Amino acid sequence: MSSAGEVPSGLSEVLRNSGQLGHDLLAVDWASTPLGPMSGWSQSLQAAVRIMVSSRFSMWMAWGPSLTFFCNDAYRRDTLGVKYPWALGRSAREVWAEIWDDIGPRIDTVIRTGIATWDEALMLFLERSGYREETYHTFSYSPLADDDGAITGMLCVVSEETERVVAERRMATLRDLGSEPTSIDEKEVWAAACRRLEANPKSIPFALLYLFDDDGSTGELVCSAGFDDPHPASPSELVDDEVWPMSRAFAGLETHVPDLTQRFTDLPKGAWDEPPKEAFVVPLEAPGVQRPHGMLVAGLNRYRPFDDEYRGFLRIVASQLAARIAAVRAYEVERDRAEALAELDQAKTAFFTNVSHEFRTPLTLLLGPAEDALTDTGAPLPEEQRRRLELISRNGQRLLRLVNSLLDFSRLESGKLTAQFEPVDLARLTAELAAMFESAVRSAGLTFSIECDPLPDRVYVDREMWAKLVLNLLSNALKFTFTGGITVRLRSAGNGAALSVTDTGVGIAQEDQAKLFERFHRVVGARSRSHEGSGIGLALVAELASLHGGTVTVDSTPGAGTTFTVEIPFGQNHLPADQIADPADAEAVTAASEHQAAGFVAEAMRWLGNETTEASESDGERPRVLIADDNADMREYLARLLGQHWHVETVSDGLRALEAAQRRRPDLILTDVMMPKLDGFGLLRELRRQPPLAETPVILLSARAGEESRVEGLDAGADDYLVKPFAAKELLARVRSHLESARLRQAAEAERQRLRLLLGQIPAIVNFFRGPDLVFEYVHPLATKAYGGRDVLGKPLLE
């Protein structure tokens, strides 16, 4: 051991500042090594040691004929393992005896020629962790010269690459498994999976894939990797746990099998010279599947530790295999389901067609007499009856439009909707249709521009279908536009005509634009004049455009506006020859268009009605009822019905209802569930969060029938849930009942507070009698022993 006086001062200072490594180098008995004590070391050796020890990059060096071993702290920590500190001062041939056949010739070349070497990710089997370990290193051997200039040593600068190399080959396997072309054949899936596993024999020397039967009593071998011939470790069928732990895998449990060499001989070796000593059994579990499909048996690389990274790799392999087989089986289920749905779809189409036809008959018999009564000048209706019939007529017409839309869809699906394409002056037709909407747009306080340029070529359209297309786009624009204006343009675009309807409305989020033309899709949460709608308007526009050989697109920016563009080709070559018709009678066509547009315009005008009505303040004793509904007819109907008995205020959405309730607390709130801005459930949540309004009775109105919907409403905190359509008497009875219950609660609370105040004024009597029953009997006749010290609602009078 070198004493402090024997160590050169410069080297001593460096070593003493190098932590444990410096201490261990000083502790070596250098006098017993070929280099002798530190005091006799050459300046070159001292300089090399100082440079190496001071570096934070991993280094080791060999010096002198015996190649005496030195290293720095980074190399000790990253590479040397259990050989530290034993290796310090020993010959490098002894320190790295297990890899000397690989590195010895390289060191000899460097010392002999003075030329440095370079190796990148060289595989070396080190015995630094108590076993033979597969490692990878990128390093350079550089010559070291003594004071006389003769090469007498070697410096190695090294970076261990083991984790990177192993991770890359594992990732390659996972990538290849994931990129395998999707197959609908289960056998092909397993064969492809085994090919990918067999391509990584270093990480997976062998693999077995078993599928379970329904109860997990047997496992069938579907493919293997590494096995060329039948082997005791790869039986074609498992019936118990004798070979592999099948029951644990079926239960979803992993198993580490450590004793392979004692159980089997001649196991596949993979890329190595010795077979695996261990295996890992992983269940093939897919998300959403109750039990594993099967299990993966993977032989483990005996030259790598079975750590969390290795375990995680095999879990992901099993997960990918399970996902692939789940996808195949799901495809089979979906194929069967698609066939069943196709049959169901045919039945649904027939049903819609039949029901739509059946609806039209009673609607005709409702609307016809209503129209006759409204236009009968010989026997005019009283004003109240006229308002009722107008309400019936308006909503009957709306129902008829919905029925007609459903009928159009059923015809489109069944291929029975035949168009009659005729040459038209599309600019004039479109301008006439748009002009019919002008009164509604102007009434909304919006600007309206119609720019329909004459077209250079003839356009063939079905007039009725084109009218539906234009009117649906205009109705949609008005519904979602509150400021600015709407512009209708028709122009020539390439080989066709392009109709665009542009608004400055609320716009559409990017994620919703792709689904706009899907049937029954509605944008959730968008501000609109009414929450009503079937979600089929834009879908019908897309279908009608496609029927004309055209397309419809949307360009929208949230908060800025939206443009819908419909493009259809010029001429008739793209249309079925048997659907080309002669031009229709112009007057008949105009009358039909006006009748069709009248329904759209009438509904739009109802959106523009008074959205809020205030109750009269003349009778302050009558309870106040707040009504929230986005349908103007429904608001008016409820207001007339309830206004005969209570003060009524109406608003068109949940947000206005909340603001009205905050301004003046109503005695009861009657609200629709589906409304813009804030729906009924949202309004209910906000009311229950605010103490002044939390006790206000709330009755939900909804078109969603069924026990589940009713339970959902009551669970949300509603006091009652009423399904549309409802009887007027039932609504009046429920409103009256909840108002009376609220009155009783308020009266009971007031009495309770009065008694508390009274009892607080006579503490001496309370202390004397002790018993609350006697105190209440003495204080007030209502508080007798029969109440048991509680008020009429059962709440304790004293706490």
CSV table of N, CA and C in Angstrom, one decimal, residues 354-462:
chain,number,residue,atom,x,y,z
A,354,ASN,N,-93.7,2.4,-45.3
A,354,ASN,CA,-95.1,2.1,-45.0
A,354,ASN,C,-95.7,3.1,-43.9
A,355,VAL,N,-94.9,3.4,-42.9
A,355,VAL,CA,-95.3,4.2,-41.8
A,355,VAL,C,-95.5,5.7,-42.3
A,356,SER,N,-94.5,6.1,-43.1
A,356,SER,CA,-94.6,7.5,-43.7
A,356,SER,C,-95.9,7.6,-44.5
A,357,HIS,N,-96.2,6.6,-45.3
A,357,HIS,CA,-97.5,6.7,-46.1
A,357,HIS,C,-98.7,6.7,-45.1
A,358,GLU,N,-98.6,5.9,-44.1
A,358,GLU,CA,-99.7,5.8,-43.1
A,358,GLU,C,-99.9,7.1,-42.4
A,359,PHE,N,-98.8,7.8,-42.1
A,359,PHE,CA,-98.8,9.1,-41.4
A,359,PHE,C,-99.5,10.1,-42.2
A,360,ARG,N,-99.2,10.1,-43.5
A,360,ARG,CA,-99.7,11.1,-44.4
A,360,ARG,C,-101.3,11.2,-44.5
A,361,THR,N,-101.9,10.0,-44.3
A,361,THR,CA,-103.3,10.0,-44.4
A,361,THR,C,-104.0,10.7,-43.2
A,362,PRO,N,-103.7,10.3,-42.0
A,362,PRO,CA,-104.3,11.1,-40.9
A,362,PRO,C,-103.9,12.6,-40.9
A,363,LEU,N,-102.6,12.9,-41.3
A,363,LEU,CA,-102.2,14.3,-41.3
A,363,LEU,C,-103.0,15.0,-42.3
A,364,THR,N,-103.3,14.4,-43.5
A,364,THR,CA,-104.2,15.1,-44.4
A,364,THR,C,-105.6,15.4,-43.9
A,365,LEU,N,-106.1,14.4,-43.1
A,365,LEU,CA,-107.4,14.5,-42.6
A,365,LEU,C,-107.4,15.5,-41.4
A,366,LEU,N,-106.3,15.8,-40.8
A,366,LEU,CA,-106.2,16.8,-39.8
A,366,LEU,C,-106.0,18.2,-40.4
A,367,LEU,N,-105.1,18.3,-41.3
A,367,LEU,CA,-104.7,19.6,-41.9
A,367,LEU,C,-105.8,20.1,-42.8
A,368,GLY,N,-106.5,19.2,-43.5
A,368,GLY,CA,-107.5,19.7,-44.4
A,368,GLY,C,-108.7,20.4,-43.7
A,369,PRO,N,-109.3,19.7,-42.8
A,369,PRO,CA,-110.4,20.3,-42.0
A,369,PRO,C,-109.9,21.6,-41.3
A,370,ALA,N,-108.7,21.6,-40.7
A,370,ALA,CA,-108.2,22.7,-40.0
A,370,ALA,C,-108.1,23.9,-41.0
A,371,GLU,N,-107.5,23.7,-42.2
A,371,GLU,CA,-107.4,24.7,-43.2
A,371,GLU,C,-108.8,25.2,-43.6
A,372,ASP,N,-109.8,24.3,-43.8
A,372,ASP,CA,-111.1,24.7,-44.1
A,372,ASP,C,-111.7,25.6,-43.1
A,373,ALA,N,-111.5,25.2,-41.8
A,373,ALA,CA,-112.1,26.0,-40.7
A,373,ALA,C,-111.5,27.4,-40.7
A,374,LEU,N,-110.2,27.5,-40.9
A,374,LEU,CA,-109.5,28.8,-40.8
A,374,LEU,C,-109.9,29.7,-42.0
A,375,THR,N,-110.2,29.1,-43.1
A,375,THR,CA,-110.5,30.0,-44.3
A,375,THR,C,-112.0,30.1,-44.6
A,376,ASP,N,-112.8,29.5,-43.7
A,376,ASP,CA,-114.3,29.6,-43.9
A,376,ASP,C,-114.8,31.0,-43.5
A,377,THR,N,-115.2,31.8,-44.4
A,377,THR,CA,-115.7,33.1,-44.2
A,377,THR,C,-117.2,33.1,-43.8
A,378,GLY,N,-117.8,32.0,-44.2
A,378,GLY,CA,-119.2,31.9,-43.9
A,378,GLY,C,-119.5,31.7,-42.4
A,379,ALA,N,-118.6,30.9,-41.8
A,379,ALA,CA,-118.8,30.6,-40.4
A,379,ALA,C,-117.4,30.9,-39.7
A,380,PRO,N,-117.1,32.2,-39.5
A,380,PRO,CA,-115.8,32.5,-39.0
A,380,PRO,C,-115.7,32.0,-37.5
A,381,LEU,N,-114.4,31.6,-37.2
A,381,LEU,CA,-114.1,31.1,-35.8
A,381,LEU,C,-113.9,32.2,-34.8
A,382,PRO,N,-114.3,32.0,-33.6
A,382,PRO,CA,-114.0,33.0,-32.5
A,382,PRO,C,-112.4,33.1,-32.4
A,383,GLU,N,-111.9,34.2,-32.0
A,383,GLU,CA,-110.5,34.4,-32.0
A,383,GLU,C,-109.7,33.3,-31.2
A,384,GLU,N,-110.2,32.9,-30.0
A,384,GLU,CA,-109.5,31.9,-29.2
A,384,GLU,C,-109.4,30.6,-30.0
A,385,GLN,N,-110.6,30.2,-30.6
A,385,GLN,CA,-110.6,28.9,-31.4
A,385,GLN,C,-109.7,29.0,-32.6
A,386,ARG,N,-109.6,30.2,-33.2
A,386,ARG,CA,-108.7,30.4,-34.4
A,386,ARG,C,-107.3,30.2,-34.0
A,387,ARG,N,-106.9,30.8,-32.8
A,387,ARG,CA,-105.5,30.6,-32.3
A,387,ARG,C,-105.2,29.1,-32.1
A,388,ARG,N,-106.1,28.4,-31.6
A,388,ARG,CA,-105.9,27.0,-31.3
A,388,ARG,C,-105.7,26.2,-32.6
A,389,LEU,N,-106.6,26.5,-33.6
A,389,LEU,CA,-106.5,25.8,-34.9
A,389,LEU,C,-105.2,26.2,-35.7
A,390,GLU,N,-104.8,27.5,-35.6
A,390,GLU,CA,-103.6,27.9,-36.2
A,390,GLU,C,-102.4,27.1,-35.6
A,391,LEU,N,-102.4,27.0,-34.3
A,391,LEU,CA,-101.3,26.2,-33.6
A,391,LEU,C,-101.3,24.7,-34.1
A,392,ILE,N,-102.5,24.1,-34.3
A,392,ILE,CA,-102.6,22.8,-34.8
A,392,ILE,C,-102.1,22.7,-36.2
A,393,SER,N,-102.5,23.7,-37.0
A,393,SER,CA,-102.1,23.7,-38.4
A,393,SER,C,-100.6,23.8,-38.6
A,394,ARG,N,-100.0,24.8,-37.9
A,394,ARG,CA,-98.6,25.0,-38.0
A,394,ARG,C,-97.8,23.8,-37.6
A,395,ASN,N,-98.1,23.2,-36.5
A,395,ASN,CA,-97.4,22.0,-36.1
A,395,ASN,C,-97.7,20.8,-36.9
A,396,GLY,N,-98.9,20.7,-37.4
A,396,GLY,CA,-99.2,19.6,-38.4
A,396,GLY,C,-98.4,19.7,-39.6
A,397,GLN,N,-98.2,20.9,-40.1
A,397,GLN,CA,-97.4,21.1,-41.3
A,397,GLN,C,-95.9,20.7,-41.0
A,398,ARG,N,-95.5,21.1,-39.8
A,398,ARG,CA,-94.1,20.7,-39.5
A,398,ARG,C,-93.9,19.2,-39.4
A,399,LEU,N,-94.9,18.5,-38.8
A,399,LEU,CA,-94.9,17.1,-38.8
A,399,LEU,C,-94.9,16.5,-40.2
A,400,LEU,N,-95.7,17.1,-41.1
A,400,LEU,CA,-95.8,16.6,-42.4
A,400,LEU,C,-94.4,16.7,-43.1
A,401,ARG,N,-93.7,17.8,-42.9
A,401,ARG,CA,-92.4,18.0,-43.5
A,401,ARG,C,-91.4,16.9,-43.0
A,402,LEU,N,-91.5,16.6,-41.7
A,402,LEU,CA,-90.6,15.6,-41.1
A,402,LEU,C,-91.0,14.2,-41.7
A,403,VAL,N,-92.3,13.9,-41.9
A,403,VAL,CA,-92.7,12.7,-42.5
A,403,VAL,C,-92.2,12.6,-43.9
A,404,ASN,N,-92.3,13.7,-44.6
A,404,ASN,CA,-91.9,13.7,-46.0
A,404,ASN,C,-90.3,13.5,-46.1
A,405,SER,N,-89.6,14.0,-45.2
A,405,SER,CA,-88.1,13.8,-45.2
A,405,SER,C,-87.8,12.4,-44.9
A,406,LEU,N,-88.5,11.8,-43.9
A,406,LEU,CA,-88.2,10.3,-43.7
A,406,LEU,C,-88.6,9.5,-44.9
A,407,LEU,N,-89.7,9.9,-45.5
A,407,LEU,CA,-90.1,9.1,-46.7
A,407,LEU,C,-89.1,9.3,-47.8
A,408,ASP,N,-88.5,10.5,-48.0
A,408,ASP,CA,-87.4,10.7,-49.0
A,408,ASP,C,-86.3,9.8,-48.7
A,409,PHE,N,-85.9,9.7,-47.4
A,409,PHE,CA,-84.7,8.9,-47.0
A,409,PHE,C,-85.0,7.4,-47.3
A,410,SER,N,-86.2,7.0,-46.9
A,410,SER,CA,-86.5,5.6,-47.2
A,410,SER,C,-86.5,5.2,-48.7
A,411,ARG,N,-87.0,6.2,-49.5
A,411,ARG,CA,-87.0,6.0,-50.9
A,411,ARG,C,-85.5,6.0,-51.4
A,412,LEU,N,-84.7,6.9,-50.9
A,412,LEU,CA,-83.3,6.9,-51.4
A,412,LEU,C,-82.6,5.6,-51.0
A,413,GLU,N,-82.8,5.1,-49.8
A,413,GLU,CA,-82.2,3.8,-49.4
A,413,GLU,C,-82.6,2.6,-50.2
A,414,SER,N,-83.9,2.6,-50.6
A,414,SER,CA,-84.5,1.5,-51.3
A,414,SER,C,-84.3,1.7,-52.8
A,415,GLY,N,-83.8,2.9,-53.2
A,415,GLY,CA,-83.6,3.1,-54.7
A,415,GLY,C,-84.9,3.4,-55.4
A,416,LYS,N,-86.0,3.7,-54.6
A,416,LYS,CA,-87.3,4.0,-55.2
A,416,LYS,C,-87.5,5.4,-55.4
A,417,LEU,N,-86.6,6.3,-55.0
A,417,LEU,CA,-86.8,7.7,-55.2
A,417,LEU,C,-86.4,8.1,-56.6
A,418,THR,N,-87.3,8.3,-57.5
A,418,THR,CA,-86.9,8.6,-58.9
A,418,THR,C,-87.1,10.1,-59.2
A,419,ALA,N,-86.0,10.7,-59.7
A,419,ALA,CA,-86.1,12.1,-60.0
A,419,ALA,C,-86.6,12.3,-61.4
A,420,GLN,N,-87.0,13.5,-61.7
A,420,GLN,CA,-87.4,13.9,-63.0
A,420,GLN,C,-86.6,15.2,-63.3
A,421,PHE,N,-85.4,14.9,-64.0
A,421,PHE,CA,-84.5,16.0,-64.3
A,421,PHE,C,-85.0,16.7,-65.6
A,422,GLU,N,-85.0,18.0,-65.5
A,422,GLU,CA,-85.4,18.8,-66.7
A,422,GLU,C,-84.5,20.0,-66.8
A,423,PRO,N,-84.4,20.5,-68.0
A,423,PRO,CA,-83.5,21.7,-68.2
A,423,PRO,C,-84.2,23.0,-67.5
A,424,VAL,N,-83.5,23.7,-66.7
A,424,VAL,CA,-84.1,24.9,-66.0
A,424,VAL,C,-83.1,26.0,-66.1
A,425,ASP,N,-83.7,27.2,-65.9
A,425,ASP,CA,-82.9,28.4,-65.7
A,425,ASP,C,-82.6,28.4,-64.2
A,426,LEU,N,-81.4,27.8,-63.9
A,426,LEU,CA,-81.1,27.5,-62.5
A,426,LEU,C,-80.9,28.8,-61.7
A,427,ALA,N,-80.4,29.9,-62.4
A,427,ALA,CA,-80.2,31.1,-61.7
A,427,ALA,C,-81.6,31.7,-61.3
A,428,ARG,N,-82.5,31.7,-62.2
A,428,ARG,CA,-83.9,32.2,-61.9
A,428,ARG,C,-84.5,31.4,-60.8
A,429,LEU,N,-84.5,30.1,-61.0
A,429,LEU,CA,-85.2,29.2,-60.0
A,429,LEU,C,-84.6,29.4,-58.6
A,430,THR,N,-83.3,29.5,-58.5
A,430,THR,CA,-82.6,29.6,-57.2
A,430,THR,C,-82.9,31.0,-56.6
A,431,ALA,N,-82.9,32.0,-57.4
A,431,ALA,CA,-83.2,33.3,-56.9
A,431,ALA,C,-84.7,33.4,-56.4
A,432,GLU,N,-85.6,32.8,-57.1
A,432,GLU,CA,-87.0,32.8,-56.6
A,432,GLU,C,-87.2,32.1,-55.3
A,433,LEU,N,-86.5,30.9,-55.2
A,433,LEU,CA,-86.6,30.2,-53.9
A,433,LEU,C,-86.0,31.0,-52.8
A,434,ALA,N,-84.8,31.6,-53.0
A,434,ALA,CA,-84.2,32.4,-51.9
A,434,ALA,C,-85.0,33.6,-51.6
A,435,ALA,N,-85.6,34.2,-52.5
A,435,ALA,CA,-86.4,35.4,-52.3
A,435,ALA,C,-87.6,35.1,-51.3
A,436,MET,N,-88.1,33.8,-51.4
A,436,MET,CA,-89.2,33.5,-50.5
A,436,MET,C,-88.8,33.5,-49.0
A,437,PHE,N,-87.5,33.4,-48.8
A,437,PHE,CA,-86.9,33.4,-47.4
A,437,PHE,C,-86.6,34.8,-46.9
A,438,GLU,N,-86.7,35.8,-47.8
A,438,GLU,CA,-86.2,37.1,-47.5
A,438,GLU,C,-86.9,37.7,-46.3
A,439,SER,N,-88.2,37.6,-46.2
A,439,SER,CA,-89.0,38.2,-45.1
A,439,SER,C,-88.5,37.7,-43.8
A,440,ALA,N,-88.2,36.3,-43.7
A,440,ALA,CA,-87.8,35.8,-42.4
A,440,ALA,C,-86.4,36.3,-42.1
A,441,VAL,N,-85.5,36.4,-43.1
A,441,VAL,CA,-84.1,36.9,-42.8
A,441,VAL,C,-84.2,38.3,-42.4
A,442,ARG,N,-85.0,39.1,-43.1
A,442,ARG,CA,-85.0,40.6,-42.7
A,442,ARG,C,-85.6,40.7,-41.3
A,443,SER,N,-86.7,39.9,-41.0
A,443,SER,CA,-87.3,40.0,-39.6
A,443,SER,C,-86.3,39.6,-38.5
A,444,ALA,N,-85.3,38.9,-38.9
A,444,ALA,CA,-84.3,38.5,-37.9
A,444,ALA,C,-83.2,39.6,-37.7
A,445,GLY,N,-83.4,40.7,-38.5
A,445,GLY,CA,-82.4,41.8,-38.4
A,445,GLY,C,-81.1,41.5,-39.1
A,446,LEU,N,-81.2,40.6,-40.1
A,446,LEU,CA,-80.0,40.3,-40.8
A,446,LEU,C,-80.0,40.8,-42.3
A,447,THR,N,-78.9,41.0,-42.9
A,447,THR,CA,-78.8,41.4,-44.3
A,447,THR,C,-79.0,40.2,-45.1
A,448,PHE,N,-79.5,40.4,-46.3
A,448,PHE,CA,-79.8,39.2,-47.2
A,448,PHE,C,-79.4,39.6,-48.6
A,449,SER,N,-78.5,38.8,-49.2
A,449,SER,CA,-78.0,39.1,-50.5
A,449,SER,C,-78.2,37.9,-51.4
A,450,ILE,N,-78.7,38.1,-52.6
A,450,ILE,CA,-78.9,37.1,-53.6
A,450,ILE,C,-78.1,37.4,-54.8
A,451,GLU,N,-77.1,36.6,-55.2
A,451,GLU,CA,-76.3,36.9,-56.3
A,451,GLU,C,-76.3,35.6,-57.2
A,452,CYS,N,-77.3,35.6,-58.1
A,452,CYS,CA,-77.4,34.4,-59.0
A,452,CYS,C,-77.1,34.8,-60.4
A,453,ASP,N,-75.9,34.6,-60.8
A,453,ASP,CA,-75.5,35.0,-62.2
A,453,ASP,C,-76.0,34.0,-63.2
A,454,PRO,N,-76.4,34.5,-64.4
A,454,PRO,CA,-76.8,33.6,-65.5
A,454,PRO,C,-75.6,32.6,-65.8
A,455,LEU,N,-76.0,31.3,-66.1
A,455,LEU,CA,-75.0,30.3,-66.3
A,455,LEU,C,-74.8,30.1,-67.8
A,456,PRO,N,-73.6,29.7,-68.2
A,456,PRO,CA,-73.2,29.6,-69.7
A,456,PRO,C,-73.8,28.3,-70.3
A,457,ASP,N,-74.3,27.4,-69.5
A,457,ASP,CA,-74.8,26.1,-70.1
A,457,ASP,C,-76.0,25.7,-69.3
A,458,ARG,N,-76.7,24.8,-69.9
A,458,ARG,CA,-78.0,24.3,-69.3
A,458,ARG,C,-77.7,23.4,-68.1
A,459,VAL,N,-78.5,23.4,-67.1
A,459,VAL,CA,-78.4,22.6,-66.0
A,459,VAL,C,-79.7,21.8,-65.8
A,460,TYR,N,-79.6,20.5,-65.6
A,460,TYR,CA,-80.8,19.6,-65.4
A,460,TYR,C,-80.9,19.3,-63.9
A,461,VAL,N,-82.1,19.7,-63.4
A,461,VAL,CA,-82.4,19.4,-62.0
A,461,VAL,C,-83.8,18.9,-61.8
A,462,ASP,N,-84.0,18.2,-60.7
A,462,ASP,CA,-85.4,17.9,-60.3
A,462,ASP,C,-85.8,19.1,-59.5
